[in-house]
Tab-separated table of C-alpha atoms in Angstrom:
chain	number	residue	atom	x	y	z
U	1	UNK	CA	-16.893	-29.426	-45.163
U	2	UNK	CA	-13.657	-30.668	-45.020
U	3	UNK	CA	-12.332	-34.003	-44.408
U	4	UNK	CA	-11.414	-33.316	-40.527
U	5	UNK	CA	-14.282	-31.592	-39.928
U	6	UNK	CA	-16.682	-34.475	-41.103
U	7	UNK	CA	-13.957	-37.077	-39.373
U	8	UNK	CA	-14.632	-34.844	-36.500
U	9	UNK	CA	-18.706	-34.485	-37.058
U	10	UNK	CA	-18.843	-38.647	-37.264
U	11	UNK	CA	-16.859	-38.869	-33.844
U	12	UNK	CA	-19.895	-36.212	-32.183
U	13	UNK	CA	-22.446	-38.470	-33.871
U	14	UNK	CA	-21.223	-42.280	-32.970
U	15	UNK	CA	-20.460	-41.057	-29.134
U	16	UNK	CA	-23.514	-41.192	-26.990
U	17	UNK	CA	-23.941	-38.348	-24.260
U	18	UNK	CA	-22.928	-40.784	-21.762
U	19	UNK	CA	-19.551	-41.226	-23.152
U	20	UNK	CA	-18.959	-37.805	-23.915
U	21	UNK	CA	-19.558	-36.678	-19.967
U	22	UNK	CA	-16.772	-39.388	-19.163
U	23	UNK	CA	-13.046	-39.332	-19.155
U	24	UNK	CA	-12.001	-39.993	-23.043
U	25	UNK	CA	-8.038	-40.698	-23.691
U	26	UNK	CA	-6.592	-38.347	-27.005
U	27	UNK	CA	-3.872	-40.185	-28.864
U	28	UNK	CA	-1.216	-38.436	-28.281
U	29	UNK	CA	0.391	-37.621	-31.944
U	30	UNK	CA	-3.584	-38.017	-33.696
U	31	UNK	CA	-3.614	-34.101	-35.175
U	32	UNK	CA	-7.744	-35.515	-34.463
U	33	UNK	CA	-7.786	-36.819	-31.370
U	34	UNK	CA	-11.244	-38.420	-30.673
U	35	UNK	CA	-12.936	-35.827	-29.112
U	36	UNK	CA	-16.937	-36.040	-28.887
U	37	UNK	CA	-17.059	-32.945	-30.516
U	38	UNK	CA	-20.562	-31.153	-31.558
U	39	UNK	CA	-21.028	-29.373	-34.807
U	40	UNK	CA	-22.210	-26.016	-34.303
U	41	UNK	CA	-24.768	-23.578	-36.534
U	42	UNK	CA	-21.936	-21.080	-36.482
U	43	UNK	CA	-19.250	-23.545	-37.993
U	44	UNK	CA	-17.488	-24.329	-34.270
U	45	UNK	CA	-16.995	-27.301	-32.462
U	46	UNK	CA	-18.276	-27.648	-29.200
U	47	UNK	CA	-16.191	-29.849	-26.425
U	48	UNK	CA	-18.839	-31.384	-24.183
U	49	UNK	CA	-18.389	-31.683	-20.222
U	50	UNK	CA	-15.821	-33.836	-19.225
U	51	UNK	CA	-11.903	-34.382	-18.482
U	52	UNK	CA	-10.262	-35.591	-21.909
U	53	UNK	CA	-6.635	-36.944	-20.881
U	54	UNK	CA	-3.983	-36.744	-23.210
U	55	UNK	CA	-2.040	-33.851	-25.562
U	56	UNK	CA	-4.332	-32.635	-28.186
U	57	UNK	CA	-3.148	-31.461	-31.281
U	58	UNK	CA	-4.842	-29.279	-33.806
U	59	UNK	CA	-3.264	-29.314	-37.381
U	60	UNK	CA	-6.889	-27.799	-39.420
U	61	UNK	CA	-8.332	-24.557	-39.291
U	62	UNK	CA	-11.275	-24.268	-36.679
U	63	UNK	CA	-12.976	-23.149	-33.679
U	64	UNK	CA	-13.121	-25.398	-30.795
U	65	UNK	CA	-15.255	-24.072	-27.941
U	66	UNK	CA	-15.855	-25.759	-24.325
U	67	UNK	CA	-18.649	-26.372	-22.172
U	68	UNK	CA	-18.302	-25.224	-18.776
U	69	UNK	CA	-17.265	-28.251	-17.345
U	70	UNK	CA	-14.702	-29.661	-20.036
U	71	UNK	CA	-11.334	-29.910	-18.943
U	72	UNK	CA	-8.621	-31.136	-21.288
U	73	UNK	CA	-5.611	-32.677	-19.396
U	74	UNK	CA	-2.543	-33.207	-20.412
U	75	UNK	CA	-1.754	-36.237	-18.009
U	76	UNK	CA	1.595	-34.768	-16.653
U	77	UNK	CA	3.376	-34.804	-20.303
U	78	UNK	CA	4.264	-32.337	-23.230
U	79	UNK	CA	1.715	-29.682	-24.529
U	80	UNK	CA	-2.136	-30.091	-23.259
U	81	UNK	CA	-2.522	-28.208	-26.706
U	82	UNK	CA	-0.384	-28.237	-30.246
U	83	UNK	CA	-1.704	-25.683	-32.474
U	84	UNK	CA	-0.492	-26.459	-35.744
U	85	UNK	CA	-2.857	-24.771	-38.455
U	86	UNK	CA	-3.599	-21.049	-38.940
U	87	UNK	CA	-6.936	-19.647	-37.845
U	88	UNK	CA	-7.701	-21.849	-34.913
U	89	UNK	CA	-10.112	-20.593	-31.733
U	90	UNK	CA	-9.843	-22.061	-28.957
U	91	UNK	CA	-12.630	-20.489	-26.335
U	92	UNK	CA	-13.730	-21.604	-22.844
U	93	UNK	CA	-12.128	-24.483	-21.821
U	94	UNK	CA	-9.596	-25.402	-18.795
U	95	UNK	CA	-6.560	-26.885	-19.970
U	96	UNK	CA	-4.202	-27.938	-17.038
U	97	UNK	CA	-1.363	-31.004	-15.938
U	98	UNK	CA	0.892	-30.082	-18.973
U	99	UNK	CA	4.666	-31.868	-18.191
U	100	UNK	CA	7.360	-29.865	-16.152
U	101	UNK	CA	9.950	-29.565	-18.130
U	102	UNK	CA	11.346	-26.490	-18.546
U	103	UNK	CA	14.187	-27.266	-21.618
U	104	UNK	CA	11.510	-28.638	-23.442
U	105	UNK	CA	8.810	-25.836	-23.820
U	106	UNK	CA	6.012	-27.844	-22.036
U	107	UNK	CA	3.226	-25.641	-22.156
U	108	UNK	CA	-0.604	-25.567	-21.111
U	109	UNK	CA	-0.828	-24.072	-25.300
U	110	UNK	CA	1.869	-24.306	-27.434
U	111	UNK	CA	1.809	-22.002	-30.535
U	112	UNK	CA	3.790	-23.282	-33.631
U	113	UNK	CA	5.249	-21.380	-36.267
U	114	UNK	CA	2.572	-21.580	-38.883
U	115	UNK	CA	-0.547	-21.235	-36.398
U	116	UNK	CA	-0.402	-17.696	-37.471
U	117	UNK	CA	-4.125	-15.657	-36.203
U	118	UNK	CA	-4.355	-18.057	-33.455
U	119	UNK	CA	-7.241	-16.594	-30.466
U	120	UNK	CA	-7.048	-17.991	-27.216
U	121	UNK	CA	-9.755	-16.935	-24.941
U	122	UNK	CA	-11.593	-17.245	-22.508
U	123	UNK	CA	-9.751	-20.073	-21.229
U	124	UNK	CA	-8.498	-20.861	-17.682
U	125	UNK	CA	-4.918	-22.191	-17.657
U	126	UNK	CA	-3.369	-24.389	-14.705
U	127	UNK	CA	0.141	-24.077	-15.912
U	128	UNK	CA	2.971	-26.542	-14.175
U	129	UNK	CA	5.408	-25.146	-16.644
U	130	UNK	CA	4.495	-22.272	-19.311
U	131	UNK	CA	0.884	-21.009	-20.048
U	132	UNK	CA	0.768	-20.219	-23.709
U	133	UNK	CA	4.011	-20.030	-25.593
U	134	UNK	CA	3.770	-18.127	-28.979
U	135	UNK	CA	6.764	-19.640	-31.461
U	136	UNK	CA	7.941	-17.179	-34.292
U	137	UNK	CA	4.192	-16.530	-36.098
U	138	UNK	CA	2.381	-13.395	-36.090
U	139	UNK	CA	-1.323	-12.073	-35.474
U	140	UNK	CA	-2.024	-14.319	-32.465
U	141	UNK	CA	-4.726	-12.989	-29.628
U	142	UNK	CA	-4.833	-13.805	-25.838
U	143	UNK	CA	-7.488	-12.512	-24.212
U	144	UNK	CA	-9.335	-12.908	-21.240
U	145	UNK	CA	-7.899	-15.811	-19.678
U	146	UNK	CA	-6.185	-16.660	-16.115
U	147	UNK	CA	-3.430	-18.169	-16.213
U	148	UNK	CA	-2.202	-19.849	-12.835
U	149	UNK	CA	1.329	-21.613	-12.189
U	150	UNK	CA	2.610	-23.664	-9.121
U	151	UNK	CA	2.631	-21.436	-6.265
U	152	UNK	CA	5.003	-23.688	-4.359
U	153	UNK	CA	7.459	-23.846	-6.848
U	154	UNK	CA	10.391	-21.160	-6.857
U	155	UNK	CA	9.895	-18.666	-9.217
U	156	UNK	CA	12.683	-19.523	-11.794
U	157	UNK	CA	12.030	-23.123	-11.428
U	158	UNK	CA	8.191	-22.013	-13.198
U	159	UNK	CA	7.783	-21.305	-16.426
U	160	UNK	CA	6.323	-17.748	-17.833
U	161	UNK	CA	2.614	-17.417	-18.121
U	162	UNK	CA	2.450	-15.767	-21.348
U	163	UNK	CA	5.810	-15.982	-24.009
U	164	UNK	CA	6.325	-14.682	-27.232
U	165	UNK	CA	9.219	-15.329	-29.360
U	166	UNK	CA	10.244	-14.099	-32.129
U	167	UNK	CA	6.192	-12.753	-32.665
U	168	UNK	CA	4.828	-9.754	-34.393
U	169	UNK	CA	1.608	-8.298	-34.416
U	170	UNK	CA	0.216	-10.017	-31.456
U	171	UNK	CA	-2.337	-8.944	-28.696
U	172	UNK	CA	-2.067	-10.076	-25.375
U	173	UNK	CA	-5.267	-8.208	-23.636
U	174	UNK	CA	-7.252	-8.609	-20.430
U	175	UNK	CA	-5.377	-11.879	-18.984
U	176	UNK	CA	-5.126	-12.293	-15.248
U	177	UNK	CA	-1.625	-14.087	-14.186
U	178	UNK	CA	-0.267	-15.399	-11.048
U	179	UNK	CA	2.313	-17.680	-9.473
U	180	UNK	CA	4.168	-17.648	-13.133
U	181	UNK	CA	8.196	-17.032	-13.766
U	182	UNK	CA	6.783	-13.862	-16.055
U	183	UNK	CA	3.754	-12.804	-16.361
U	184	UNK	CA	4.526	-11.870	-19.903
U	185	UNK	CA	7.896	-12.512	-21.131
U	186	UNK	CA	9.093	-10.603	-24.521
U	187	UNK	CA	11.848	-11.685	-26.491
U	188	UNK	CA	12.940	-10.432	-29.814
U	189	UNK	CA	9.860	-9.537	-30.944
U	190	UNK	CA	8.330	-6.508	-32.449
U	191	UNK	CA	4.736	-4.772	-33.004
U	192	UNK	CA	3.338	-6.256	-30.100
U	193	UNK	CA	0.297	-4.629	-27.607
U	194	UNK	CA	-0.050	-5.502	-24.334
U	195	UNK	CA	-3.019	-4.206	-22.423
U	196	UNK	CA	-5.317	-4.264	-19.277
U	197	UNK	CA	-3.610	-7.914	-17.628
U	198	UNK	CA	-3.250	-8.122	-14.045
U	199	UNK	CA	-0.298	-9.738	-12.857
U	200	UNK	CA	0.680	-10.520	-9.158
U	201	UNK	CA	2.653	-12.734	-7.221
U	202	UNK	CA	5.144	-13.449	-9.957
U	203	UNK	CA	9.135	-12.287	-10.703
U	204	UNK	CA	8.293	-9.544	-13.566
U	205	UNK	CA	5.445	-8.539	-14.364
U	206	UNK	CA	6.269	-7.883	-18.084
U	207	UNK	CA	9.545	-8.404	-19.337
U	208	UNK	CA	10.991	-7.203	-22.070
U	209	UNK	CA	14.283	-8.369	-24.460
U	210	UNK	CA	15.703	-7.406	-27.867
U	211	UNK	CA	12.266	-6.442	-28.320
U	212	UNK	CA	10.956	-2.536	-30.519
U	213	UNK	CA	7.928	-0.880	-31.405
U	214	UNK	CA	5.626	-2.351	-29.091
U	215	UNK	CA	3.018	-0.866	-27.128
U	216	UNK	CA	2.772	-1.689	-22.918
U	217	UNK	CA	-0.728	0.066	-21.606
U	218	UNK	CA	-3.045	-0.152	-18.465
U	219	UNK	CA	-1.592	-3.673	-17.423
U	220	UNK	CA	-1.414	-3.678	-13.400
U	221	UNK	CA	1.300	-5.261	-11.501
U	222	UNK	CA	0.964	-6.304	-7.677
U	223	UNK	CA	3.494	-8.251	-5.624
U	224	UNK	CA	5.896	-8.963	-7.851
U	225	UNK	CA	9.776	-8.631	-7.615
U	226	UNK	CA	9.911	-6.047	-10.498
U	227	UNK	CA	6.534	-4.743	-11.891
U	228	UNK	CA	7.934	-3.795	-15.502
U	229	UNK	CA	11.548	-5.119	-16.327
U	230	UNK	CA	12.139	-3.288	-19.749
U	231	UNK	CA	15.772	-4.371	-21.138
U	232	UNK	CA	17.665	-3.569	-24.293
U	233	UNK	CA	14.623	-2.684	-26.476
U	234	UNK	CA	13.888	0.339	-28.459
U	235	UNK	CA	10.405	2.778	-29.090
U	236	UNK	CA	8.378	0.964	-26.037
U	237	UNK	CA	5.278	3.100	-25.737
U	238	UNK	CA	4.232	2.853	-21.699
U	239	UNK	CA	1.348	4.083	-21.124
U	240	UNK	CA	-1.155	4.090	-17.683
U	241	UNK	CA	0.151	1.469	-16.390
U	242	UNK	CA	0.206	0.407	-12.480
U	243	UNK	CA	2.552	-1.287	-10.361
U	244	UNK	CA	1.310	-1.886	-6.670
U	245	UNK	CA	3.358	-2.855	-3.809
U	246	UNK	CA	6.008	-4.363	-6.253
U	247	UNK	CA	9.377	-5.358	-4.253
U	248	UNK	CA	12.829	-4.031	-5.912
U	249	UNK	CA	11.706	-1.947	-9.079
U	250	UNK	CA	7.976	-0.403	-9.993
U	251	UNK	CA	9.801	-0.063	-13.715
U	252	UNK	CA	13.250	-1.111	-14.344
U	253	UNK	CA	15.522	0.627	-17.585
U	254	UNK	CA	17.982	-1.604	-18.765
U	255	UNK	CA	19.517	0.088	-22.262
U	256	UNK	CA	15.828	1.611	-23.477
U	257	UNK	CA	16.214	4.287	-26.247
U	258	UNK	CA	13.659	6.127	-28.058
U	259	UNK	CA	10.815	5.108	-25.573
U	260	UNK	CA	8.040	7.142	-23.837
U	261	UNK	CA	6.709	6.584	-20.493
U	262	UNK	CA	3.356	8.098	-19.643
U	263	UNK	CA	0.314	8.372	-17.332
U	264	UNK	CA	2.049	5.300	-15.342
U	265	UNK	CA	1.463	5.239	-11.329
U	266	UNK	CA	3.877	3.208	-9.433
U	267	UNK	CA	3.775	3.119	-5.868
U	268	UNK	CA	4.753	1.538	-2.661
U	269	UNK	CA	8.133	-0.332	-4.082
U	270	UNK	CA	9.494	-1.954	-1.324
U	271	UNK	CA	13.268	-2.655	0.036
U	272	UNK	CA	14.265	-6.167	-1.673
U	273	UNK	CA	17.090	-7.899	-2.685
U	274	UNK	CA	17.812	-8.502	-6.156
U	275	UNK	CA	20.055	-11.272	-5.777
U	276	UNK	CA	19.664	-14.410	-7.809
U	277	UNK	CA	16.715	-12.715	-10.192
U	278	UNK	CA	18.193	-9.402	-10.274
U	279	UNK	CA	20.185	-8.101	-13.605
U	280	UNK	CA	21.411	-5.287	-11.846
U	281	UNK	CA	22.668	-5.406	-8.056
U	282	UNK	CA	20.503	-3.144	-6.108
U	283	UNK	CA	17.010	-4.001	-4.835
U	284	UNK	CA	16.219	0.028	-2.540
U	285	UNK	CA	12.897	-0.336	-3.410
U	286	UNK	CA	13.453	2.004	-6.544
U	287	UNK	CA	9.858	3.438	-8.229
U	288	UNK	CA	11.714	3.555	-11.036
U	289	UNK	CA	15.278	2.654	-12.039
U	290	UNK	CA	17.139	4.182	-15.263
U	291	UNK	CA	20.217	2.538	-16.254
U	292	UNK	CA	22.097	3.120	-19.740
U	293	UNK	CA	18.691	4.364	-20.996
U	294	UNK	CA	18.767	7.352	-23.365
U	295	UNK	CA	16.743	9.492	-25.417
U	296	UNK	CA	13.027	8.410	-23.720
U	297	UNK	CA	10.507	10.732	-22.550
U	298	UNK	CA	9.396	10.593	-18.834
U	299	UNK	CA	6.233	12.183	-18.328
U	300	UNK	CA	3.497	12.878	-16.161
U	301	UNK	CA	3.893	9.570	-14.543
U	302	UNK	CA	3.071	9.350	-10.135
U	303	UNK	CA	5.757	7.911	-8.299
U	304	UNK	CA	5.053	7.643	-4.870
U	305	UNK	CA	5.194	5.867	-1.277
U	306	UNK	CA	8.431	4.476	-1.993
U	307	UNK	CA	11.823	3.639	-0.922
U	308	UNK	CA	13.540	5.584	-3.361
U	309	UNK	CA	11.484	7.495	-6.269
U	310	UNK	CA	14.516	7.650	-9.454
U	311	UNK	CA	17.696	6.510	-9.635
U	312	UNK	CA	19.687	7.567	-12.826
U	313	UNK	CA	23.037	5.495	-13.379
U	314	UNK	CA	25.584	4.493	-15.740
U	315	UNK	CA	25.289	7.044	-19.010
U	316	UNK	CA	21.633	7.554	-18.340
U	317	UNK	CA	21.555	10.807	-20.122
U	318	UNK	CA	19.350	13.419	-22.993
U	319	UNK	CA	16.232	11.776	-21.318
U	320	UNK	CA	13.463	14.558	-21.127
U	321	UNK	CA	11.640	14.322	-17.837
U	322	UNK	CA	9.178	16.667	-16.715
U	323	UNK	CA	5.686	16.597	-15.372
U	324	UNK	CA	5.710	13.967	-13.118
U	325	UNK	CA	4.824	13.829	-9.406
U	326	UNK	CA	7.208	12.141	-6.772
U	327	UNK	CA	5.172	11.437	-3.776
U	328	UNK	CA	6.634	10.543	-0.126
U	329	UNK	CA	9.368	8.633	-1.139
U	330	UNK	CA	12.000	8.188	1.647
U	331	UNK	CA	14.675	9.413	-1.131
U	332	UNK	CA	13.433	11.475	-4.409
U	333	UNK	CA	16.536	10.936	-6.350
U	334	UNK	CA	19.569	9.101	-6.623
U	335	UNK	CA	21.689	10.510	-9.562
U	336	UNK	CA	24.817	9.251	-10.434
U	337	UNK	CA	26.586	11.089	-13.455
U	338	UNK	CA	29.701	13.432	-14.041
U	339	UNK	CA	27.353	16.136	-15.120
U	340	UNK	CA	24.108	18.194	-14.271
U	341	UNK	CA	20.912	17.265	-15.912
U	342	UNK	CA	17.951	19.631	-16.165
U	343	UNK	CA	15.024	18.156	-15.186
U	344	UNK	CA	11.563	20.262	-17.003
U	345	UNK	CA	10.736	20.905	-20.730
U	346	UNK	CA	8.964	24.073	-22.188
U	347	UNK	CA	8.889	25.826	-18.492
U	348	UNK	CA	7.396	22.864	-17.143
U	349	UNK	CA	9.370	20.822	-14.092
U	350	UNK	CA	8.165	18.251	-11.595
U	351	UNK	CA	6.116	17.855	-8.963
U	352	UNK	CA	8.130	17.024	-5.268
U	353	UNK	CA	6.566	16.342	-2.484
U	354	UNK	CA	9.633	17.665	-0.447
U	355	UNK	CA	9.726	20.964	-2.225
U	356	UNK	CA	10.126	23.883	0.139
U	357	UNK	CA	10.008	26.751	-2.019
U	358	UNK	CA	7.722	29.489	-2.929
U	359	UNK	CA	5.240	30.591	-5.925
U	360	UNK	CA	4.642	34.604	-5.810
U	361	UNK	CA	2.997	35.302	-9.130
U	362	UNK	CA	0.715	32.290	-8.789
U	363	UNK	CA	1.483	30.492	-11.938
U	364	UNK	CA	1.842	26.949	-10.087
U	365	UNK	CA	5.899	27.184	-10.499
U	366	UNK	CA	8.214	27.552	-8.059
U	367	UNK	CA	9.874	30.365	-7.843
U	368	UNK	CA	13.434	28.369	-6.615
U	369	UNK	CA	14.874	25.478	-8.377
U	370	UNK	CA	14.652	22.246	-7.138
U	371	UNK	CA	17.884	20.694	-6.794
U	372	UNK	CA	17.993	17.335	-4.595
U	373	UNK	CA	21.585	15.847	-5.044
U	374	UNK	CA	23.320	17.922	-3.029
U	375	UNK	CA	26.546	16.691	-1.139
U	376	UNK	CA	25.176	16.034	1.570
U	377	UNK	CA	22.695	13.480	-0.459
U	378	UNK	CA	26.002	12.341	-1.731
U	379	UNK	CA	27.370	11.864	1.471
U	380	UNK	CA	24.448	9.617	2.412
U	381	UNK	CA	24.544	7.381	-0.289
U	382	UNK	CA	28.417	7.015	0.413
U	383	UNK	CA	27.954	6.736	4.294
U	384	UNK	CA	24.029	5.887	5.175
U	385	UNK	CA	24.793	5.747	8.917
U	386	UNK	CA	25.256	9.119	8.830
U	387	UNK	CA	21.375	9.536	8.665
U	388	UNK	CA	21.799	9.678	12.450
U	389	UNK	CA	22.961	12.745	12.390
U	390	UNK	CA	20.473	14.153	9.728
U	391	UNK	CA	19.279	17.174	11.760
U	392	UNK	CA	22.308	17.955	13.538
U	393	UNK	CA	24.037	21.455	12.798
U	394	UNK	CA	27.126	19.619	11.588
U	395	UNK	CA	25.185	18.778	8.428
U	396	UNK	CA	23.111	22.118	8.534
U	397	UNK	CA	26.391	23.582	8.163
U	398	UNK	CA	27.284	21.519	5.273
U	399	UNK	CA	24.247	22.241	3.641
U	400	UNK	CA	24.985	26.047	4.409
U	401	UNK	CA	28.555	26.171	2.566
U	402	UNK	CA	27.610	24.678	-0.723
U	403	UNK	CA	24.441	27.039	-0.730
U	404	UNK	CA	27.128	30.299	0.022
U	405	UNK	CA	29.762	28.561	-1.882
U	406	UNK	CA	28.482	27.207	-5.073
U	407	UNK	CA	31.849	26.012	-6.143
U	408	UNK	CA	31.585	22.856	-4.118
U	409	UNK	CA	28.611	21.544	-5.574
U	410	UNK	CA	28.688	18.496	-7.646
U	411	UNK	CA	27.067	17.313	-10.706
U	412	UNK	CA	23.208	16.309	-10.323
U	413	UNK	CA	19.788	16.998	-11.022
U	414	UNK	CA	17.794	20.428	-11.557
U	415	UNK	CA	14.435	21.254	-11.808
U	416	UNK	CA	14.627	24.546	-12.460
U	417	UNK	CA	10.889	25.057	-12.874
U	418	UNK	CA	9.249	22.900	-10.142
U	419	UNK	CA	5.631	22.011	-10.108
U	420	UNK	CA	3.398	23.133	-6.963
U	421	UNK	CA	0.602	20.385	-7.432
U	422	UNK	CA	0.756	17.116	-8.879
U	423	UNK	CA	-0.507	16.559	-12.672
U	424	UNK	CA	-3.418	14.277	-12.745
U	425	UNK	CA	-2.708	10.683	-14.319
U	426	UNK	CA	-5.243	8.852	-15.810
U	427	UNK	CA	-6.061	5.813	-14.216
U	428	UNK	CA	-6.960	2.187	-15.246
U	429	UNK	CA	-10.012	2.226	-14.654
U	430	UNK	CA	-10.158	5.370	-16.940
U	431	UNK	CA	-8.397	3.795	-20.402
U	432	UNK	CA	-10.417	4.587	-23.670
């Protein structure tokens, strides 16, 4: 046994039950804070019931586990908990009142550089300022916990739930998030896997930055004001995810290369305004939003019930897209480019729930290309009063002359190879 474990076995020995049910005051920079800890058969250390006030740090190699009713509380100042040492557990407890401030990292856990293997789980986080912030180590695991922030706070004044910097290798699995900045903030960090969190009422859902090779699958995102904000990063595998009644983006683009998006459902994106959270001016509602994004794959991914289902801008170009349903959106596609894209792979186009042509020979193709940016689509993004006059001949007519004349049409999308029903995406509730 090592010397902090027995320091740590002689504190769980000299306090009686009585004391260790009461409120118990950690020094604040004791790496063993006296804790009435129990020894355990497996080799952990069991945290009795009680609320422990003060910022707890853990500098030795262990597992601390809680009783239901232990609450460690960081008294309105720093970190609740400083892991310091590689290999620590920390299961089942509620950690909550870390400081505020925002410049300072305060955090419910705070993650240091050589706490590499860290596992927090299990744990329920009350987070004034961030939940668990993961500093340049590798191998940590969050799982299971819920992580809740200030719900009258603004959203940039909170902190993000779950933050990795400068990480690789970590798991972030199962967490439940709300009222954070992010729920899960990425930045410049690689190998990562995030899967099965729920995230609602927060800015983004996930966020990524500077961040490749990491792995984004069957999180959910409800009520946030971008579900999955994916920004300069490289070889993001995003896979069966959901965003749910998200406002301004379901998934936003921002300079993604070399990334595939699959099995993903995003619906009912609402009209929003960007404004002070926004990177890109804009907030239509947009299922998804590509901007400066090249070389992905778009695939078999639902995108339905909203404002506006794609929106292609600034050099968004040699991204394969095919096999994906757009659903009832008010607008399919916006496309904004200076030349046409083709829009199926291998024979294989999309599914649009808008599409008015035919299938003869019964292969589940249509038989006429899909082509939705017309001028007259044009003409509506330029002028959207003129939706008034949507069914009048007038714009019949236009629609007429760049059918007979084919000269006048303009750079956009083709699907030359439509789908007639809608591919089936695999759900959450259906991951492996």
């Amino acid at each position: 046994m090592t010397l902090a474990a027995r320091l740590l076995f002689g504190l769980s020995l000299v306090l009686s039950p009585l004391a260790a049910a009461a409120t118990v005051s950690a020094t604040p920079v004791n790496p063993l804070p006296a804790l009435p800890l129990q020894a355990q058969a497996d080799g952990s250390w069991l945290l009795g019931s009680g609320t422990y006030v003060g910022n707890v740090v853990i500098d030795t190699p262990m597992t601390l586990r809680c009783a239901e009713d232990a609450i460690l509380d960081g008294n309105g100042h720093g970190h609740v908990l400083d892991i310091r040492a590689a290999n620590v557990v920390v299961e089942g407890c509620q950690l909550q009142n870390s400081g505020n401030n925002l410049t300072t990292l305060d955090s419910a856990v705070f993650i240091q550089r050589q706490a590499s293997a860290t596992v927090i789980r299990n744990n329920r986080l009350l987070a004034p300022a961030f939940g668990v912030w993961v500093d340049a180590t590798q191998g940590v695991l969050i799982e299971g916990n819920q992580i809740i922030g200030p719900k009258d706070v603004r959203s940039q004044d909170r902190g993000n739930a779950i933050h990795l910097y400068a990480v690789s290798g970590a798991k972030a699995r199962n967490n439940r998030v709300q009222f954070a900045r992010d729920g899960i903030y990425i930045d410049t960090s690689n190998g990562n896997h995030l899967e099965g969190n729920v995230l609602e009422d927060v800015r983004y859902g996930i966020h990524y930055m500077f961040s490749h090779n990491n792995k984004v699958l069957y999180n959910q995102t409800r009520r946030t004001r971008t579900g999955y904000a994916l920004m300069q990063s490289r070889q993001l595998t995003v896979i069966g995810n959901r965003s749910e009644d998200d406002q301004n983006y379901g998934i936003l683009m921002n300079y993604i290369t070399y990334s595939t998006l699959r099995d993903n459902h995003i619906s009912r994106v609402q009209d929003g305004n960007a404004g002070y959270d926004g990177m890109i001016p804009g907030g239509e509602g947009k299922a998804v939003f590509i901007y400066n994004s090249q070389f992905n794959r778009i695939e078999n991914n639902h995108f339905s019930d909203s404002a506006l289902g794609i929106h292609l801008t600034a050099g968004s170009e040699d991204n394969k897209i095919s096999g994906n349903a757009f659903i009832n959106n008010r607008q399919q596609v916006k496309y904004v480019a200076t030349r046409t894209q083709e829009w199926s792979q291998d024979g294989r186009g999309n599914f649009w729930s808008d599409y008015l042509g035919w299938d003869r020979n019964g292969d589940g193709l249509g038989d006429v290309a899909y082509e939705p940016n017309d001028n007259v689509d044009r003409l509506l993004w330029l002028y959207p009063q003129v939706r008034l006059l949507l069914n009048s001949p007038g714009i019949e007519l236009l629609r007429w002359a760049q059918e007979a004349f084919p000269v006048t049409k303009s750079p956009g999308v083709r699907d030359s190879h439509p789908l007639l029903a809608p591919p089936t995406v695999r759900a959450v509730e259906d991951q492996p």
